[in-house]
Structures are given as structure tokens and as C-alpha cells.
Short mmCIF file of C-alpha atoms in Angstrom, two decimals:
data_model
loop_
_atom_site.label_atom_id
_atom_site.label_comp_id
_atom_site.label_asym_id
_atom_site.label_seq_id
_atom_site.Cartn_x
_atom_site.Cartn_y
_atom_site.Cartn_z
CA MET A 212 0.46 14.29 -9.44
CA SER A 213 -3.28 13.86 -10.00
CA GLN A 214 -3.91 15.25 -6.50
CA MET A 215 -1.73 18.29 -7.25
CA ARG A 216 -3.56 18.87 -10.55
CA ARG A 217 -6.92 18.73 -8.78
CA THR A 218 -5.64 21.15 -6.15
CA ARG A 219 -4.37 23.60 -8.78
CA ARG A 220 -7.67 23.34 -10.67
CA ARG A 221 -9.55 24.17 -7.47
CA GLU A 222 -7.16 27.07 -6.83
CA ASN A 223 -7.96 28.50 -10.27
CA GLN A 224 -11.69 28.14 -9.63
CA VAL A 225 -11.41 29.89 -6.25
CA ARG A 226 -9.37 32.71 -7.79
CA THR A 227 -11.94 33.19 -10.57
CA VAL A 228 -14.87 33.26 -8.14
CA HIS A 229 -13.01 35.65 -5.84
CA ASN A 230 -12.22 38.09 -8.66
CA ASP A 231 -15.77 37.98 -10.03
CA ALA A 232 -17.25 38.59 -6.58
CA ALA A 233 -14.82 41.44 -5.93
CA ARG A 234 -15.81 43.19 -9.16
CA HIS A 235 -19.52 42.64 -8.56
CA PHE A 236 -19.65 43.72 -4.92
CA ALA A 237 -17.01 46.45 -5.01
CA PRO A 238 -18.54 49.44 -3.18
CA ALA A 239 -18.45 52.86 -4.76
CA ASP A 240 -17.86 54.53 -1.39
CA ALA A 241 -16.20 53.12 1.71
CA GLY A 242 -18.51 52.49 4.64
CA ARG A 243 -18.08 54.70 7.69
CA LEU A 244 -19.78 56.07 10.78
CA GLU A 245 -20.62 59.77 10.77
CA PRO A 246 -21.30 61.46 14.14
CA GLU A 247 -24.35 63.71 14.30
CA ALA A 248 -22.72 66.11 16.79
CA PRO A 249 -19.11 67.25 17.27
CA THR A 250 -19.06 65.77 20.77
CA GLU A 251 -20.31 62.32 19.68
CA ARG A 252 -17.69 59.53 19.63
CA THR A 253 -18.10 56.72 17.11
CA HIS A 254 -16.12 54.22 19.22
CA LYS A 255 -19.03 54.18 21.68
CA THR A 256 -21.42 52.84 19.01
CA SER A 257 -22.31 49.22 19.78
CA GLN A 258 -23.07 46.40 17.36
CA ARG A 259 -26.69 46.48 18.54
CA ASP A 260 -26.96 50.14 17.50
CA ILE A 261 -25.53 49.37 14.06
CA ALA A 262 -27.95 46.44 13.52
CA ALA A 263 -30.91 48.60 14.55
CA ALA A 264 -29.97 51.29 12.02
CA THR A 265 -29.56 48.93 9.03
CA SER A 266 -32.11 47.19 6.85
CA ALA A 267 -33.88 44.02 7.98
CA ASN A 268 -31.86 41.85 5.58
CA ALA A 269 -28.55 43.25 6.83
CA ALA A 270 -29.62 42.96 10.47
CA ALA A 271 -30.46 39.28 9.93
CA ASN A 272 -26.79 38.63 9.16
CA ALA A 273 -25.71 39.88 12.59
CA TRP A 274 -25.11 37.00 14.99
CA ARG A 275 -23.27 36.19 18.17
CA GLN A 276 -20.95 33.32 19.09
CA PRO A 277 -20.28 32.62 22.79
CA LEU A 278 -16.52 32.10 23.23
CA THR A 279 -15.40 31.16 26.73
CA ARG A 280 -11.85 29.91 26.14
CA GLY A 281 -10.22 33.15 25.02
CA PRO A 282 -8.41 35.20 24.12
CA TYR A 283 -9.10 34.22 20.50
CA SER A 284 -7.46 34.93 17.18
CA VAL A 285 -9.36 34.65 13.89
CA LYS A 286 -8.39 34.01 10.28
CA PHE A 287 -10.54 33.70 7.17
CA SER A 288 -10.53 31.38 4.18
CA ARG A 289 -9.63 32.80 0.79
CA THR A 290 -13.26 32.81 -0.28
CA GLY A 291 -14.28 34.72 2.86
CA ARG A 292 -17.04 32.27 3.71
CA HIS A 293 -15.29 30.41 6.53
CA ALA A 294 -13.33 31.55 9.57
CA VAL A 295 -11.15 29.60 11.98
CA LEU A 296 -10.88 30.68 15.62
CA ALA A 297 -8.00 29.77 17.91
CA GLY A 298 -8.54 30.12 21.67
CA HIS A 299 -5.67 30.05 24.14
CA GLY A 300 -7.88 28.07 26.50
CA GLY A 301 -7.52 25.03 24.22
CA HIS A 302 -10.20 25.45 21.57
CA ALA A 303 -10.28 25.72 17.76
CA ARG A 304 -13.52 26.29 15.86
CA VAL A 305 -14.41 26.61 12.17
CA LEU A 306 -17.38 28.84 11.35
CA ASP A 307 -19.54 29.03 8.23
CA LEU A 308 -20.21 32.76 8.08
CA HIS A 309 -22.97 32.47 5.45
CA GLU A 310 -25.06 30.01 7.47
CA ASN A 311 -24.00 31.43 10.86
CA ARG A 312 -23.05 28.07 12.34
CA ALA A 313 -20.02 26.18 13.58
CA THR A 314 -18.93 23.37 11.25
CA CYS A 315 -16.08 21.95 13.32
CA ASP A 316 -14.83 22.07 16.92
CA VAL A 317 -11.44 20.84 18.14
CA ARG A 318 -10.53 20.72 21.84
CA PRO A 319 -6.98 19.34 22.09
CA GLY A 320 -6.71 19.80 25.86
CA GLU A 321 -3.74 22.17 25.62
CA ILE A 322 -3.07 25.75 24.62
CA VAL A 323 -3.93 26.75 21.03
CA ARG A 324 -1.86 29.76 19.98
CA ASP A 325 -2.90 30.17 16.34
CA ALA A 326 -4.70 28.47 13.45
CA CYS A 327 -5.03 28.95 9.70
CA PHE A 328 -6.65 27.25 6.72
CA LEU A 329 -4.59 25.44 4.12
CA HIS A 330 -5.85 25.43 0.51
CA ASP A 331 -9.50 25.59 1.54
CA GLU A 332 -11.72 25.08 4.56
CA ARG A 333 -11.41 21.28 4.42
CA LEU A 334 -7.98 21.35 6.10
CA PHE A 335 -6.62 23.69 8.75
CA ALA A 336 -3.40 23.85 10.78
CA VAL A 337 -3.34 24.53 14.52
CA ALA A 338 -0.35 25.77 16.53
CA GLN A 339 -0.60 23.92 19.82
CA LYS A 340 1.66 23.78 22.87
CA LYS A 341 4.50 21.75 21.36
CA TYR A 342 3.83 21.02 17.66
CA VAL A 343 1.72 22.03 14.66
CA TYR A 344 -1.24 19.73 13.98
CA VAL A 345 -3.37 19.49 10.83
CA TYR A 346 -7.10 18.65 11.11
CA ASP A 347 -9.78 17.99 8.52
CA ASP A 348 -13.29 19.47 8.41
CA THR A 349 -14.61 16.75 10.76
CA GLY A 350 -12.09 17.58 13.49
CA ALA A 351 -9.98 14.46 12.93
CA GLU A 352 -6.22 14.80 13.27
CA VAL A 353 -4.56 14.27 9.88
CA HIS A 354 -0.91 15.08 10.50
CA ARG A 355 1.54 16.19 13.18
CA MET A 356 4.51 18.39 12.24
CA GLN A 357 7.19 17.71 14.83
CA GLN A 358 9.75 20.00 13.18
CA HIS A 359 7.73 23.04 14.26
CA LEU A 360 8.57 23.29 17.96
CA GLU A 361 6.52 25.58 20.23
CA PRO A 362 4.82 27.43 17.34
CA GLU A 363 3.19 30.76 18.07
CA HIS A 364 2.11 32.08 14.64
CA LEU A 365 1.00 30.38 11.41
CA GLU A 366 0.59 31.53 7.81
CA PHE A 367 -0.14 29.51 4.67
CA LEU A 368 1.24 30.53 1.26
CA PRO A 369 -1.33 29.02 -1.13
CA PHE A 370 0.56 29.58 -4.40
CA HIS A 371 3.77 28.07 -3.01
CA PHE A 372 2.22 25.17 -1.02
CA LEU A 373 4.16 26.37 2.04
CA LEU A 374 3.04 26.46 5.66
CA ALA A 375 5.11 28.92 7.70
CA SER A 376 5.42 29.03 11.48
CA ALA A 377 7.20 31.40 13.84
CA GLY A 378 8.22 29.67 17.06
CA HIS A 379 9.13 30.64 20.58
CA SER A 380 12.82 29.95 19.87
CA GLY A 381 12.96 32.72 17.25
CA PHE A 382 13.03 30.50 14.17
CA LEU A 383 10.85 30.99 11.09
CA LYS A 384 10.15 27.66 9.36
CA TYR A 385 8.65 26.87 5.96
CA HIS A 386 7.06 23.45 5.37
CA ASP A 387 6.09 22.17 1.90
CA VAL A 388 2.70 20.53 2.39
CA SER A 389 2.82 18.80 -1.02
CA THR A 390 5.99 16.82 -0.21
CA GLY A 391 6.01 16.96 3.59
CA GLN A 392 9.54 18.39 3.66
CA LEU A 393 10.89 21.28 5.72
CA VAL A 394 12.32 23.57 3.05
CA ALA A 395 13.68 26.45 5.15
CA GLU A 396 14.57 27.15 8.77
CA LEU A 397 15.56 30.79 9.33
CA ASN A 398 16.94 32.23 12.56
CA THR A 399 15.52 35.73 13.05
CA ARG A 400 18.04 36.46 15.86
CA LEU A 401 15.39 38.67 17.46
CA GLY A 402 13.77 36.20 19.80
CA SER A 403 10.16 35.12 19.74
CA ALA A 404 8.04 36.98 17.17
CA ARG A 405 5.14 38.96 18.62
CA SER A 406 3.10 39.00 15.39
CA MET A 407 3.17 37.74 11.79
CA ALA A 408 1.38 38.65 8.56
CA GLN A 409 1.59 37.73 4.89
CA ASN A 410 1.77 40.07 1.92
CA PRO A 411 -1.02 38.71 -0.35
CA GLN A 412 0.71 39.89 -3.52
CA THR A 413 4.31 38.76 -2.94
CA ALA A 414 3.92 36.08 -0.21
CA VAL A 415 6.61 37.87 1.80
CA LEU A 416 6.14 37.35 5.53
CA ALA A 417 6.31 40.28 7.93
CA LEU A 418 7.30 39.61 11.54
CA GLY A 419 6.84 42.00 14.45
CA HIS A 420 9.33 41.74 17.31
CA GLY A 421 9.52 42.80 20.91
CA ASN A 422 12.10 45.54 20.31
CA GLY A 423 9.86 47.50 17.92
CA VAL A 424 11.44 46.10 14.75
CA ALA A 425 9.51 44.59 11.84
CA THR A 426 11.34 42.26 9.46
CA LEU A 427 10.39 40.95 6.00
CA TRP A 428 11.28 37.37 5.07
CA SER A 429 11.45 35.06 2.06
CA PRO A 430 12.36 31.33 2.21
CA ALA A 431 15.05 31.88 -0.43
CA GLN A 432 17.04 34.26 1.80
CA SER A 433 18.67 33.45 5.13
CA LYS A 434 18.60 37.11 6.19
CA PRO A 435 15.61 39.47 6.27
CA LEU A 436 14.76 41.32 3.07
CA ALA A 437 14.24 44.48 5.10
CA ARG A 438 14.31 45.67 8.71
CA LEU A 439 12.05 48.49 9.85
CA LEU A 440 12.15 50.27 13.21
CA CYS A 441 8.42 50.85 13.68
CA HIS A 442 7.85 51.58 17.38
CA ARG A 443 9.58 52.19 20.64
CA GLY A 444 7.61 49.33 22.13
CA ALA A 445 6.80 45.82 20.93
CA VAL A 446 5.02 45.22 17.61
CA ASP A 447 2.05 43.21 18.91
CA ALA A 448 0.03 43.36 15.66
CA ILE A 449 0.99 43.64 12.01
CA ALA A 450 -0.98 43.54 8.74
CA CYS A 451 -0.53 44.11 5.00
CA SER A 452 -2.93 45.87 2.66
CA ALA A 453 -4.75 43.88 -0.02
CA ASP A 454 -2.65 45.40 -2.82
CA GLY A 455 0.58 44.65 -0.95
CA THR A 456 1.83 48.24 -0.89
CA LEU A 457 1.16 49.14 2.74
CA LEU A 458 2.38 47.56 5.98
#
């Protein structure tokens, strides 16, 4: 119980810092690229061009990480300071974005499909070839979750202490990290999910499937909360807006 109280206290501190920073650094106008001529295309602008056109302080924050075991997926901590990279070539890396350095490297020797932080950057979960593994900030293996078979996507629900995984078999599983129990195992009946995202306001998970359908899930319901026909092709990427109103 003392560990849970400390975790909740840290959660409240992170939420307070996040809200204060959001109010302080909220921009008046959204950043954008404006072409100088009608024939100019902004998608041809490189990162080097952007760094050359900004101030010296902003250009100093531009950096480059060589990644040779891709393709990679990236997810950020709730504070925005750290990022975790998952490379299909068998590589997971935690980056400190403020100091522009890698704080942890994990090379399990097998495919790494996805990774996400738990409550903070000190623990992160990695979806490997057969199971989900949890590592600490030194790269040491802390736990192995054998109930999550062939995981492909991971999301952590911080206010519910739940780690969710979508596997190759088409099951969506919720794992309570405070008790170590598997609390829900939902059959999507749509095969392997192509993408997964979390609504930050409601903690509802959105899954994208190969038949162009997106489904919304809650651990309290055995059937999807909603089914949306989004595309004629597969839904390879899905995301929710910060206010939870757009998908």
C-alpha cells in the first residue's frame, strides 16, 4: 500500500507539472510552414533548412540519432522529456530529449514490435517475439508477462494501472501492474490489429484492423463500444486528439 501511495503521489506531481507547463508554454498561434511561391512545396523542406532558419538556441536543440535496426516506433513519457524507441531489428532505446542522449539500451536478440513507458521513465514494457517484458532504467529485466502471447502493440493506462496489449491472435488483453493479474482478455474477432491508440481523456483504446474498421474498447465490455468503417484498405495508423474528441 505504501508503494501505491508513493506512486499516486508521484502521479499527482507529474499532472501538476504537466498542467503548469502547458499553461506557460501554450503558443498563441500554431506553428506552420508558409511557402514563398505558389509552386513551392513544404514537404520538400528538410530538417537542416528548418534549423538554419531558426534562432541559435532553437537550432542547438536539433540533434540526430543513428538508428540501424529499423523500422522504429516511438512513444513519449507523460512529461514529454523521455522517449522510448522500438526497432524491429531487436533494439529498444530510451532517450532523454532535454540532454540529447540515450539513457538505456536493450538488445534482446529477437524482434521488438513495440514499447511504452509505465508510470514514468524508470520502467518500460517491450513487446518482443513471444512475450511482453518489463525493464528498468538500467536495462535490467524486471518481469516477464507470459499471458501476453505474440504481442504487437502496447498501451499503458496510467490512471487505471493497466497495461494493454494487442496480439497476433486478435486478442486485446489488460494486465493490472499493481497486482500482477490479467483482468480482461477480449476477442476482437477481426484478426491481428494493425494499429492501436489510447484516448487520453477516457482511456478508451482504439484499434485499427486490416479490413478498414476501427473499434473502440473498454476492459469492462466484452464487445467493442463502437465500430467505425474508416477506409477501404487497412488502418495502419490511428491516433486520438489531446482533448479526446477526434480520432
